[in-house]
Amino acid sequence: MRPGGGRSYVLRFISGKYQGGEFPIVNDKPIIVGRSSDLDMVLVEDMVSRKHARITMQQDQIWIEDLGSTNGSFVNGEKIKRARLKEGDRVLIGTSILKVIAGEGAQRADSTDAKANLENVAAARRTTQARTMSGSIEEVPLPDLLQLFGTSKKSGVLVIRTEADDVGKIYMRKGVIYYASINDLEDVPPMKSIFRMLTWQKGLFDLDPPDEREFPNELTVSVQEVLMEGLRQLDEFNEIRNELPDLNTRLVLSQPVIPPLRDLKPEELDILQLAHNYGHLETVLNKSLSTDLDTVQFILKLIKNAYLRPE
């Protein structure tokens, strides 16, 4: 919704030191953001310039302008010099992600109060220095988060923890993904791990410091490449999700196997062998060299044509 009609707006921190805090956007009252202590919104960190950006609301329109900062300002993953903001937009400055949201009632123009409130939020959170960014993937979906980190050339380990106690890790150097894992499983290739994480809709994220270890089968892929292919696979996977057995389902060879094995492609024979050797659908998915999408398509075909049956 466009700003207008006398509505008030705030910038809500959804990541960073002040996560959960809010700063009011007041008509004709510019907000200067930067590292200098005499500014309206003070973000003391290396990636923020002394005077980094200006956010203003004039004639019911909200604008952000980068003030020649070293590391740039980003709106919805795009590096900007000046851009119009609307409700729901996400702004990345340093390690803070701010979301434009509708406020309640008239907002006070006193930036001193707003600064004090942010410090109270930071004190209550007791954030550590080890983790530079944190938040919820309900607030910032993983594709958006990766887009932000890729465009701003972040380095570090993006750690996602789900309610089901799964832990995913995506390793980045200057915005380029070079490794990924889920629950530190060595069976699951990095790209397959990333595509699985893209299906996660709830959980918490942290951007941990860079990990200097070297991994086997390291990748060199841009965020854009990962998202294009990953989201395509996700769309197709969602179309057949309801046809799939539960992950704990055992897959067994039909007895006897009536259809001829010679009719199967090599990749389908590989899945048939994995099902025979390991049984459980989840293990077959983990062991398969094919993507999850291709693997489940092979499994559904093998079940339909009576090579396999779920138990």
PDB file of C-alpha atoms in Angstrom:
ATOM      1  CA  MET A   1       0.000   0.000   0.000  1.00  0.00           C
ATOM      2  CA  ARG A   2       1.327   3.466  -0.824  1.00  0.00           C
ATOM      3  CA  PRO A   3       2.064   5.853   1.982  1.00  0.00           C
ATOM      4  CA  GLY A   4      -0.758   8.341   2.144  1.00  0.00           C
ATOM      5  CA  GLY A   5      -4.101   9.209   3.612  1.00  0.00           C
ATOM      6  CA  GLY A   6      -2.543  10.551   6.809  1.00  0.00           C
ATOM      7  CA  ARG A   7      -1.232   7.116   7.840  1.00  0.00           C
ATOM      8  CA  SER A   8       1.930   6.925   9.888  1.00  0.00           C
ATOM      9  CA  TYR A   9       4.883   4.668   9.161  1.00  0.00           C
ATOM     10  CA  VAL A  10       7.821   3.254  11.060  1.00  0.00           C
ATOM     11  CA  LEU A  11      11.044   1.486  10.224  1.00  0.00           C
ATOM     12  CA  ARG A  12      11.095  -1.838  12.074  1.00  0.00           C
ATOM     13  CA  PHE A  13      14.441  -3.557  12.597  1.00  0.00           C
ATOM     14  CA  ILE A  14      14.007  -7.191  11.564  1.00  0.00           C
ATOM     15  CA  SER A  15      17.718  -7.981  11.823  1.00  0.00           C
ATOM     16  CA  GLY A  16      20.767  -6.532  13.507  1.00  0.00           C
ATOM     17  CA  LYS A  17      21.585  -5.060  16.896  1.00  0.00           C
ATOM     18  CA  TYR A  18      18.190  -3.380  17.253  1.00  0.00           C
ATOM     19  CA  GLN A  19      16.059  -6.294  16.021  1.00  0.00           C
ATOM     20  CA  GLY A  20      12.457  -5.738  17.155  1.00  0.00           C
ATOM     21  CA  GLY A  21      12.938  -1.981  17.625  1.00  0.00           C
ATOM     22  CA  GLU A  22      11.118   0.702  15.639  1.00  0.00           C
ATOM     23  CA  PHE A  23      11.962   4.214  14.437  1.00  0.00           C
ATOM     24  CA  PRO A  24       9.150   6.575  13.376  1.00  0.00           C
ATOM     25  CA  ILE A  25       9.055   8.157   9.916  1.00  0.00           C
ATOM     26  CA  VAL A  26       7.704  11.686  10.324  1.00  0.00           C
ATOM     27  CA  ASN A  27       6.577  13.975   7.496  1.00  0.00           C
ATOM     28  CA  ASP A  28       9.215  16.616   6.632  1.00  0.00           C
ATOM     29  CA  LYS A  29      11.554  15.248   9.325  1.00  0.00           C
ATOM     30  CA  PRO A  30      14.573  13.636   7.591  1.00  0.00           C
ATOM     31  CA  ILE A  31      16.224  10.629   9.266  1.00  0.00           C
ATOM     32  CA  ILE A  32      19.989  10.654   8.794  1.00  0.00           C
ATOM     33  CA  VAL A  33      21.439   7.176   9.273  1.00  0.00           C
ATOM     34  CA  GLY A  34      25.103   6.533   9.974  1.00  0.00           C
ATOM     35  CA  ARG A  35      27.893   5.779  12.418  1.00  0.00           C
ATOM     36  CA  SER A  36      28.266   9.306  13.785  1.00  0.00           C
ATOM     37  CA  SER A  37      26.799   9.666  17.281  1.00  0.00           C
ATOM     38  CA  ASP A  38      25.094  12.997  16.522  1.00  0.00           C
ATOM     39  CA  LEU A  39      22.817  11.550  13.814  1.00  0.00           C
ATOM     40  CA  ASP A  40      19.150  10.566  14.087  1.00  0.00           C
ATOM     41  CA  MET A  41      19.657   6.805  13.680  1.00  0.00           C
ATOM     42  CA  VAL A  42      23.067   5.648  14.895  1.00  0.00           C
ATOM     43  CA  LEU A  43      24.411   2.297  13.637  1.00  0.00           C
ATOM     44  CA  VAL A  44      27.886   1.815  15.048  1.00  0.00           C
ATOM     45  CA  GLU A  45      29.619  -0.790  12.903  1.00  0.00           C
ATOM     46  CA  ASP A  46      32.418  -0.979  10.342  1.00  0.00           C
ATOM     47  CA  MET A  47      30.129  -1.469   7.331  1.00  0.00           C
ATOM     48  CA  VAL A  48      28.214   1.750   8.037  1.00  0.00           C
ATOM     49  CA  SER A  49      29.668   5.089   6.937  1.00  0.00           C
ATOM     50  CA  ARG A  50      29.747   8.169   9.173  1.00  0.00           C
ATOM     51  CA  LYS A  51      26.804   9.587   7.204  1.00  0.00           C
ATOM     52  CA  HIS A  52      25.361   6.647   5.318  1.00  0.00           C
ATOM     53  CA  ALA A  53      21.802   7.381   4.125  1.00  0.00           C
ATOM     54  CA  ARG A  54      18.885   9.781   4.423  1.00  0.00           C
ATOM     55  CA  ILE A  55      15.235   8.669   4.731  1.00  0.00           C
ATOM     56  CA  THR A  56      12.508  11.267   4.308  1.00  0.00           C
ATOM     57  CA  MET A  57       8.745  11.453   3.942  1.00  0.00           C
ATOM     58  CA  GLN A  58       7.426  14.374   1.914  1.00  0.00           C
ATOM     59  CA  GLN A  59       3.908  14.810   0.582  1.00  0.00           C
ATOM     60  CA  ASP A  60       3.067  11.294   1.754  1.00  0.00           C
ATOM     61  CA  GLN A  61       5.949   9.734  -0.178  1.00  0.00           C
ATOM     62  CA  ILE A  62       8.894   7.993   1.535  1.00  0.00           C
ATOM     63  CA  TRP A  63      12.319   8.202  -0.066  1.00  0.00           C
ATOM     64  CA  ILE A  64      15.758   6.839   0.757  1.00  0.00           C
ATOM     65  CA  GLU A  65      18.980   8.353  -0.550  1.00  0.00           C
ATOM     66  CA  ASP A  66      22.455   6.899  -0.156  1.00  0.00           C
ATOM     67  CA  LEU A  67      24.901   9.603   0.952  1.00  0.00           C
ATOM     68  CA  GLY A  68      27.922   8.214  -0.876  1.00  0.00           C
ATOM     69  CA  SER A  69      28.499   5.413   1.637  1.00  0.00           C
ATOM     70  CA  THR A  70      31.410   3.006   1.206  1.00  0.00           C
ATOM     71  CA  ASN A  71      29.350  -0.203   1.341  1.00  0.00           C
ATOM     72  CA  GLY A  72      26.096   1.056  -0.152  1.00  0.00           C
ATOM     73  CA  SER A  73      22.396   1.017   0.742  1.00  0.00           C
ATOM     74  CA  PHE A  74      20.031  -1.683  -0.548  1.00  0.00           C
ATOM     75  CA  VAL A  75      16.282  -1.864  -1.056  1.00  0.00           C
ATOM     76  CA  ASN A  76      14.796  -5.336  -1.603  1.00  0.00           C
ATOM     77  CA  GLY A  77      18.213  -6.621  -2.651  1.00  0.00           C
ATOM     78  CA  GLU A  78      18.940  -3.809  -5.119  1.00  0.00           C
ATOM     79  CA  LYS A  79      21.762  -1.335  -4.529  1.00  0.00           C
ATOM     80  CA  ILE A  80      20.329   2.163  -4.778  1.00  0.00           C
ATOM     81  CA  LYS A  81      21.377   5.796  -4.945  1.00  0.00           C
ATOM     82  CA  ARG A  82      17.849   7.102  -4.417  1.00  0.00           C
ATOM     83  CA  ALA A  83      14.626   5.113  -4.307  1.00  0.00           C
ATOM     84  CA  ARG A  84      10.994   5.401  -3.322  1.00  0.00           C
ATOM     85  CA  LEU A  85       9.952   3.219  -0.389  1.00  0.00           C
ATOM     86  CA  LYS A  86       6.560   1.606   0.098  1.00  0.00           C
ATOM     87  CA  GLU A  87       5.044  -0.468   2.858  1.00  0.00           C
ATOM     88  CA  GLY A  88       6.731  -3.872   3.121  1.00  0.00           C
ATOM     89  CA  ASP A  89      10.022  -2.802   1.516  1.00  0.00           C
ATOM     90  CA  ARG A  90      13.219  -4.010   3.183  1.00  0.00           C
ATOM     91  CA  VAL A  91      16.249  -1.752   3.554  1.00  0.00           C
ATOM     92  CA  LEU A  92      19.722  -3.161   4.241  1.00  0.00           C
ATOM     93  CA  ILE A  93      22.289  -0.830   5.829  1.00  0.00           C
ATOM     94  CA  GLY A  94      25.392  -2.512   7.213  1.00  0.00           C
ATOM     95  CA  THR A  95      24.119  -5.592   9.064  1.00  0.00           C
ATOM     96  CA  SER A  96      20.694  -4.115   9.846  1.00  0.00           C
ATOM     97  CA  ILE A  97      17.573  -4.952   7.849  1.00  0.00           C
ATOM     98  CA  LEU A  98      14.722  -2.478   8.307  1.00  0.00           C
ATOM     99  CA  LYS A  99      11.178  -3.005   7.078  1.00  0.00           C
ATOM    100  CA  VAL A 100       8.735  -0.209   6.280  1.00  0.00           C
ATOM    101  CA  ILE A 101       5.493  -0.901   8.152  1.00  0.00           C
ATOM    102  CA  ALA A 102       2.344   1.033   8.975  1.00  0.00           C
ATOM    103  CA  GLY A 103       2.452   2.617  12.422  1.00  0.00           C
ATOM    104  CA  GLU A 104      -0.338   3.182  14.897  1.00  0.00           C
ATOM    105  CA  GLY A 105      -1.476   6.748  15.370  1.00  0.00           C
ATOM    106  CA  ALA A 106       0.620   9.879  15.041  1.00  0.00           C
ATOM    107  CA  GLN A 107       4.344   9.447  15.505  1.00  0.00           C
ATOM    108  CA  ARG A 108       6.403  11.862  17.567  1.00  0.00           C
ATOM    109  CA  ALA A 109       9.163  13.752  15.818  1.00  0.00           C
ATOM    110  CA  ASP A 110      11.602  13.468  18.740  1.00  0.00           C
ATOM    111  CA  SER A 111      14.489  11.339  17.449  1.00  0.00           C
ATOM    112  CA  THR A 112      16.062  11.351  20.933  1.00  0.00           C
ATOM    113  CA  ASP A 113      13.218   9.206  22.240  1.00  0.00           C
ATOM    114  CA  ALA A 114      13.500   6.879  19.234  1.00  0.00           C
ATOM    115  CA  LYS A 115      17.264   6.471  19.763  1.00  0.00           C
ATOM    116  CA  ALA A 116      16.750   5.713  23.465  1.00  0.00           C
ATOM    117  CA  ASN A 117      14.081   3.131  22.640  1.00  0.00           C
ATOM    118  CA  LEU A 118      16.455   1.359  20.230  1.00  0.00           C
ATOM    119  CA  GLU A 119      19.164   1.196  22.877  1.00  0.00           C
ATOM    120  CA  ASN A 120      16.665  -0.311  25.312  1.00  0.00           C
ATOM    121  CA  VAL A 121      15.821  -2.975  22.722  1.00  0.00           C
ATOM    122  CA  ALA A 122      19.515  -3.747  22.197  1.00  0.00           C
ATOM    123  CA  ALA A 123      20.113  -4.024  25.943  1.00  0.00           C
ATOM    124  CA  ALA A 124      17.160  -6.376  26.351  1.00  0.00           C
ATOM    125  CA  ARG A 125      18.358  -8.660  23.557  1.00  0.00           C
ATOM    126  CA  ARG A 126      21.923  -8.884  24.937  1.00  0.00           C
ATOM    127  CA  THR A 127      23.286  -9.631  21.510  1.00  0.00           C
ATOM    128  CA  THR A 128      26.745 -11.172  21.262  1.00  0.00           C
ATOM    129  CA  GLN A 129      29.551  -9.904  19.073  1.00  0.00           C
ATOM    130  CA  ALA A 130      30.014 -13.326  17.433  1.00  0.00           C
ATOM    131  CA  ARG A 131      26.827 -13.099  15.382  1.00  0.00           C
ATOM    132  CA  THR A 132      26.546 -10.046  13.215  1.00  0.00           C
ATOM    133  CA  MET A 133      23.000 -10.562  11.952  1.00  0.00           C
ATOM    134  CA  SER A 134      19.981 -12.520  13.133  1.00  0.00           C
ATOM    135  CA  GLY A 135      16.259 -12.694  12.478  1.00  0.00           C
ATOM    136  CA  SER A 136      13.334 -14.837  11.370  1.00  0.00           C
ATOM    137  CA  ILE A 137      12.837 -16.305   7.889  1.00  0.00           C
ATOM    138  CA  GLU A 138       9.136 -15.594   8.312  1.00  0.00           C
ATOM    139  CA  GLU A 139      10.059 -11.889   8.346  1.00  0.00           C
ATOM    140  CA  VAL A 140      12.789 -12.199   5.708  1.00  0.00           C
ATOM    141  CA  PRO A 141      12.198 -15.288   3.515  1.00  0.00           C
ATOM    142  CA  LEU A 142      15.367 -17.169   2.629  1.00  0.00           C
ATOM    143  CA  PRO A 143      15.329 -16.173  -1.091  1.00  0.00           C
ATOM    144  CA  ASP A 144      15.124 -12.484  -0.097  1.00  0.00           C
ATOM    145  CA  LEU A 145      17.846 -12.954   2.497  1.00  0.00           C
ATOM    146  CA  LEU A 146      20.195 -14.604   0.004  1.00  0.00           C
ATOM    147  CA  GLN A 147      19.451 -11.858  -2.517  1.00  0.00           C
ATOM    148  CA  LEU A 148      20.388  -9.201   0.055  1.00  0.00           C
ATOM    149  CA  PHE A 149      23.607 -10.983   1.017  1.00  0.00           C
ATOM    150  CA  GLY A 150      24.564 -11.680  -2.585  1.00  0.00           C
ATOM    151  CA  THR A 151      24.052  -8.105  -3.771  1.00  0.00           C
ATOM    152  CA  SER A 152      25.857  -6.622  -0.762  1.00  0.00           C
ATOM    153  CA  LYS A 153      28.721  -9.154  -1.178  1.00  0.00           C
ATOM    154  CA  LYS A 154      28.504 -10.476   2.373  1.00  0.00           C
ATOM    155  CA  SER A 155      30.937 -13.084   3.684  1.00  0.00           C
ATOM    156  CA  GLY A 156      30.081 -15.533   6.438  1.00  0.00           C
ATOM    157  CA  VAL A 157      28.010 -18.591   7.275  1.00  0.00           C
ATOM    158  CA  LEU A 158      24.238 -18.192   7.077  1.00  0.00           C
ATOM    159  CA  VAL A 159      22.826 -20.574   9.694  1.00  0.00           C
ATOM    160  CA  ILE A 160      19.092 -21.431   9.642  1.00  0.00           C
ATOM    161  CA  ARG A 161      17.481 -23.316  12.533  1.00  0.00           C
ATOM    162  CA  THR A 162      13.975 -24.733  12.075  1.00  0.00           C
ATOM    163  CA  GLU A 163      11.346 -25.702  14.621  1.00  0.00           C
ATOM    164  CA  ALA A 164      12.028 -29.340  13.657  1.00  0.00           C
ATOM    165  CA  ASP A 165      15.621 -28.935  14.931  1.00  0.00           C
ATOM    166  CA  ASP A 166      17.128 -29.017  11.456  1.00  0.00           C
ATOM    167  CA  VAL A 167      20.201 -26.818  11.043  1.00  0.00           C
ATOM    168  CA  GLY A 168      21.108 -25.577   7.582  1.00  0.00           C
ATOM    169  CA  LYS A 169      24.334 -23.753   6.752  1.00  0.00           C
ATOM    170  CA  ILE A 170      25.133 -21.741   3.625  1.00  0.00           C
ATOM    171  CA  TYR A 171      28.748 -20.602   3.268  1.00  0.00           C
ATOM    172  CA  MET A 172      29.431 -17.362   1.375  1.00  0.00           C
ATOM    173  CA  ARG A 173      32.504 -15.434   0.245  1.00  0.00           C
ATOM    174  CA  LYS A 174      31.779 -11.898  -0.912  1.00  0.00           C
ATOM    175  CA  GLY A 175      28.238 -12.847  -1.874  1.00  0.00           C
ATOM    176  CA  VAL A 176      29.194 -16.069  -3.712  1.00  0.00           C
ATOM    177  CA  ILE A 177      27.983 -19.412  -2.329  1.00  0.00           C
ATOM    178  CA  TYR A 178      30.734 -22.017  -2.035  1.00  0.00           C
ATOM    179  CA  TYR A 179      29.240 -24.699   0.228  1.00  0.00           C
ATOM    180  CA  ALA A 180      26.061 -25.739   2.045  1.00  0.00           C
ATOM    181  CA  SER A 181      24.913 -28.499   4.369  1.00  0.00           C
ATOM    182  CA  ILE A 182      21.943 -29.629   6.449  1.00  0.00           C
ATOM    183  CA  ASN A 183      22.646 -31.193   9.846  1.00  0.00           C
ATOM    184  CA  ASP A 184      26.259 -31.612   8.648  1.00  0.00           C
ATOM    185  CA  LEU A 185      25.180 -34.594   6.509  1.00  0.00           C
ATOM    186  CA  GLU A 186      27.959 -35.527   4.099  1.00  0.00           C
ATOM    187  CA  ASP A 187      25.606 -37.625   1.950  1.00  0.00           C
ATOM    188  CA  VAL A 188      23.628 -34.612   0.736  1.00  0.00           C
ATOM    189  CA  PRO A 189      25.427 -32.513  -1.933  1.00  0.00           C
ATOM    190  CA  PRO A 190      25.666 -28.743  -1.337  1.00  0.00           C
ATOM    191  CA  MET A 191      23.257 -27.682  -4.094  1.00  0.00           C
ATOM    192  CA  LYS A 192      20.646 -30.212  -2.958  1.00  0.00           C
ATOM    193  CA  SER A 193      20.990 -28.847   0.584  1.00  0.00           C
ATOM    194  CA  ILE A 194      20.356 -25.286  -0.603  1.00  0.00           C
ATOM    195  CA  PHE A 195      17.295 -26.314  -2.630  1.00  0.00           C
ATOM    196  CA  ARG A 196      15.872 -28.100   0.420  1.00  0.00           C
ATOM    197  CA  MET A 197      16.409 -25.039   2.589  1.00  0.00           C
ATOM    198  CA  LEU A 198      14.446 -22.947   0.108  1.00  0.00           C
ATOM    199  CA  THR A 199      11.376 -25.014   1.084  1.00  0.00           C
ATOM    200  CA  TRP A 200      11.699 -23.907   4.724  1.00  0.00           C
ATOM    201  CA  GLN A 201       9.175 -21.243   5.716  1.00  0.00           C
ATOM    202  CA  LYS A 202       9.731 -21.003   9.473  1.00  0.00           C
ATOM    203  CA  GLY A 203      12.922 -20.706  11.461  1.00  0.00           C
ATOM    204  CA  LEU A 204      15.586 -18.360  12.760  1.00  0.00           C
ATOM    205  CA  PHE A 205      18.718 -17.225  10.942  1.00  0.00           C
ATOM    206  CA  ASP A 206      22.116 -15.955  12.027  1.00  0.00           C
ATOM    207  CA  LEU A 207      24.976 -14.718   9.881  1.00  0.00           C
ATOM    208  CA  ASP A 208      28.044 -16.137  11.622  1.00  0.00           C
ATOM    209  CA  PRO A 209      31.628 -15.045  10.877  1.00  0.00           C
ATOM    210  CA  PRO A 210      33.404 -16.609   7.866  1.00  0.00           C
ATOM    211  CA  ASP A 211      34.597 -20.212   8.202  1.00  0.00           C
ATOM    212  CA  GLU A 212      38.091 -20.692   6.782  1.00  0.00           C
ATOM    213  CA  ARG A 213      37.810 -24.474   6.407  1.00  0.00           C
ATOM    214  CA  GLU A 214      38.112 -26.022   2.970  1.00  0.00           C
ATOM    215  CA  PHE A 215      35.351 -28.398   1.901  1.00  0.00           C
ATOM    216  CA  PRO A 216      35.261 -31.170  -0.695  1.00  0.00           C
ATOM    217  CA  ASN A 217      33.130 -30.424  -3.754  1.00  0.00           C
ATOM    218  CA  GLU A 218      33.136 -26.668  -3.174  1.00  0.00           C
ATOM    219  CA  LEU A 219      30.823 -24.615  -5.365  1.00  0.00           C
ATOM    220  CA  THR A 220      31.305 -21.261  -7.040  1.00  0.00           C
ATOM    221  CA  VAL A 221      27.765 -20.125  -7.775  1.00  0.00           C
ATOM    222  CA  SER A 222      26.057 -16.772  -7.584  1.00  0.00           C
ATOM    223  CA  VAL A 223      22.946 -16.287  -5.505  1.00  0.00           C
ATOM    224  CA  GLN A 224      21.044 -15.481  -8.693  1.00  0.00           C
ATOM    225  CA  GLU A 225      21.953 -18.834 -10.275  1.00  0.00           C
ATOM    226  CA  VAL A 226      20.910 -20.706  -7.135  1.00  0.00           C
ATOM    227  CA  LEU A 227      17.591 -18.877  -6.834  1.00  0.00           C
ATOM    228  CA  MET A 228      16.628 -19.229 -10.490  1.00  0.00           C
ATOM    229  CA  GLU A 229      17.082 -22.996 -10.482  1.00  0.00           C
ATOM    230  CA  GLY A 230      16.045 -23.548  -6.865  1.00  0.00           C
ATOM    231  CA  LEU A 231      12.744 -21.673  -7.135  1.00  0.00           C
ATOM    232  CA  ARG A 232      11.938 -23.440 -10.432  1.00  0.00           C
ATOM    233  CA  GLN A 233      12.464 -26.799  -8.743  1.00  0.00           C
ATOM    234  CA  LEU A 234      10.443 -25.666  -5.730  1.00  0.00           C
ATOM    235  CA  ASP A 235       7.456 -24.764  -7.915  1.00  0.00           C
ATOM    236  CA  GLU A 236       7.529 -28.150  -9.645  1.00  0.00           C
ATOM    237  CA  PHE A 237       8.090 -29.999  -6.365  1.00  0.00           C
ATOM    238  CA  ASN A 238       5.057 -28.308  -4.789  1.00  0.00           C
ATOM    239  CA  GLU A 239       2.880 -29.532  -7.670  1.00  0.00           C
ATOM    240  CA  ILE A 240       3.588 -33.186  -6.834  1.00  0.00           C
ATOM    241  CA  ARG A 241       4.127 -32.876  -3.062  1.00  0.00           C
ATOM    242  CA  ASN A 242       0.693 -34.357  -2.244  1.00  0.00           C
ATOM    243  CA  GLU A 243       1.448 -37.486  -4.278  1.00  0.00           C
ATOM    244  CA  LEU A 244       4.526 -38.340  -2.207  1.00  0.00           C
ATOM    245  CA  PRO A 245       4.553 -40.887   0.622  1.00  0.00           C
ATOM    246  CA  ASP A 246       5.755 -39.748   4.048  1.00  0.00           C
ATOM    247  CA  LEU A 247       9.542 -39.443   4.403  1.00  0.00           C
ATOM    248  CA  ASN A 248       9.561 -42.325   6.887  1.00  0.00           C
ATOM    249  CA  THR A 249       7.866 -44.633   4.382  1.00  0.00           C
ATOM    250  CA  ARG A 250       9.728 -47.790   3.410  1.00  0.00           C
ATOM    251  CA  LEU A 251      10.102 -48.448  -0.290  1.00  0.00           C
ATOM    252  CA  VAL A 252      10.330 -52.131  -1.217  1.00  0.00           C
ATOM    253  CA  LEU A 253      10.738 -53.923  -4.509  1.00  0.00           C
ATOM    254  CA  SER A 254       7.596 -55.523  -5.808  1.00  0.00           C
ATOM    255  CA  GLN A 255       7.607 -59.314  -5.541  1.00  0.00           C
ATOM    256  CA  PRO A 256       7.879 -60.497  -8.219  1.00  0.00           C
ATOM    257  CA  VAL A 257       9.104 -57.597 -10.381  1.00  0.00           C
ATOM    258  CA  ILE A 258       6.856 -57.953 -13.440  1.00  0.00           C
ATOM    259  CA  PRO A 259       7.819 -55.036 -15.721  1.00  0.00           C
ATOM    260  CA  PRO A 260      11.189 -55.513 -17.460  1.00  0.00           C
ATOM    261  CA  LEU A 261      14.170 -53.707 -15.915  1.00  0.00           C
ATOM    262  CA  ARG A 262      15.521 -52.950 -19.392  1.00  0.00           C
ATOM    263  CA  ASP A 263      12.716 -50.401 -19.823  1.00  0.00           C
ATOM    264  CA  LEU A 264      14.237 -48.203 -17.110  1.00  0.00           C
ATOM    265  CA  LYS A 265      16.723 -45.403 -17.679  1.00  0.00           C
ATOM    266  CA  PRO A 266      20.090 -45.625 -15.873  1.00  0.00           C
ATOM    267  CA  GLU A 267      19.041 -42.899 -13.393  1.00  0.00           C
ATOM    268  CA  GLU A 268      15.834 -44.810 -12.597  1.00  0.00           C
ATOM    269  CA  LEU A 269      17.806 -48.017 -12.065  1.00  0.00           C
ATOM    270  CA  ASP A 270      20.039 -46.134  -9.626  1.00  0.00           C
ATOM    271  CA  ILE A 271      16.986 -45.068  -7.592  1.00  0.00           C
ATOM    272  CA  LEU A 272      15.613 -48.631  -7.682  1.00  0.00           C
ATOM    273  CA  GLN A 273      18.945 -49.891  -6.327  1.00  0.00           C
ATOM    274  CA  LEU A 274      18.973 -47.239  -3.570  1.00  0.00           C
ATOM    275  CA  ALA A 275      15.440 -48.201  -2.563  1.00  0.00           C
ATOM    276  CA  HIS A 276      16.478 -51.863  -2.412  1.00  0.00           C
ATOM    277  CA  ASN A 277      19.616 -51.080  -0.387  1.00  0.00           C
ATOM    278  CA  TYR A 278      18.287 -48.469   2.039  1.00  0.00           C
ATOM    279  CA  GLY A 279      14.503 -48.705   2.023  1.00  0.00           C
ATOM    280  CA  HIS A 280      13.364 -45.439   3.600  1.00  0.00           C
ATOM    281  CA  LEU A 281      12.306 -42.628   1.286  1.00  0.00           C
ATOM    282  CA  GLU A 282      14.303 -40.029   3.245  1.00  0.00           C
ATOM    283  CA  THR A 283      17.517 -42.074   2.942  1.00  0.00           C
ATOM    284  CA  VAL A 284      16.951 -42.576  -0.780  1.00  0.00           C
ATOM    285  CA  LEU A 285      16.562 -38.812  -1.196  1.00  0.00           C
ATOM    286  CA  ASN A 286      19.772 -38.217   0.747  1.00  0.00           C
ATOM    287  CA  LYS A 287      21.799 -40.840  -1.092  1.00  0.00           C
ATOM    288  CA  SER A 288      20.552 -40.012  -4.593  1.00  0.00           C
ATOM    289  CA  LEU A 289      22.957 -38.084  -6.803  1.00  0.00           C
ATOM    290  CA  SER A 290      19.983 -36.510  -8.573  1.00  0.00           C
ATOM    291  CA  THR A 291      18.110 -33.477  -7.260  1.00  0.00           C
ATOM    292  CA  ASP A 292      15.218 -34.048  -4.866  1.00  0.00           C
ATOM    293  CA  LEU A 293      12.818 -33.069  -7.646  1.00  0.00           C
ATOM    294  CA  ASP A 294      14.242 -35.593 -10.126  1.00  0.00           C
ATOM    295  CA  THR A 295      14.478 -38.268  -7.432  1.00  0.00           C
ATOM    296  CA  VAL A 296      10.847 -37.995  -6.336  1.00  0.00           C
ATOM    297  CA  GLN A 297       9.740 -37.979  -9.975  1.00  0.00           C
ATOM    298  CA  PHE A 298      11.688 -41.231 -10.519  1.00  0.00           C
ATOM    299  CA  ILE A 299      10.206 -42.743  -7.334  1.00  0.00           C
ATOM    300  CA  LEU A 300       6.637 -41.862  -8.331  1.00  0.00           C
ATOM    301  CA  LYS A 301       7.213 -43.418 -11.751  1.00  0.00           C
ATOM    302  CA  LEU A 302       8.670 -46.583 -10.199  1.00  0.00           C
ATOM    303  CA  ILE A 303       5.664 -46.885  -7.860  1.00  0.00           C
ATOM    304  CA  LYS A 304       3.168 -46.203 -10.642  1.00  0.00           C
ATOM    305  CA  ASN A 305       4.749 -48.835 -12.904  1.00  0.00           C
ATOM    306  CA  ALA A 306       4.904 -51.428 -10.085  1.00  0.00           C
ATOM    307  CA  TYR A 307       8.669 -51.629  -9.663  1.00  0.00           C
ATOM    308  CA  LEU A 308       8.363 -50.309  -6.118  1.00  0.00           C
ATOM    309  CA  ARG A 309       5.641 -50.216  -3.514  1.00  0.00           C
ATOM    310  CA  PRO A 310       5.443 -48.080  -0.367  1.00  0.00           C
ATOM    311  CA  GLU A 311       4.971 -49.795   2.996  1.00  0.00           C
TER     312      GLU A 311
END
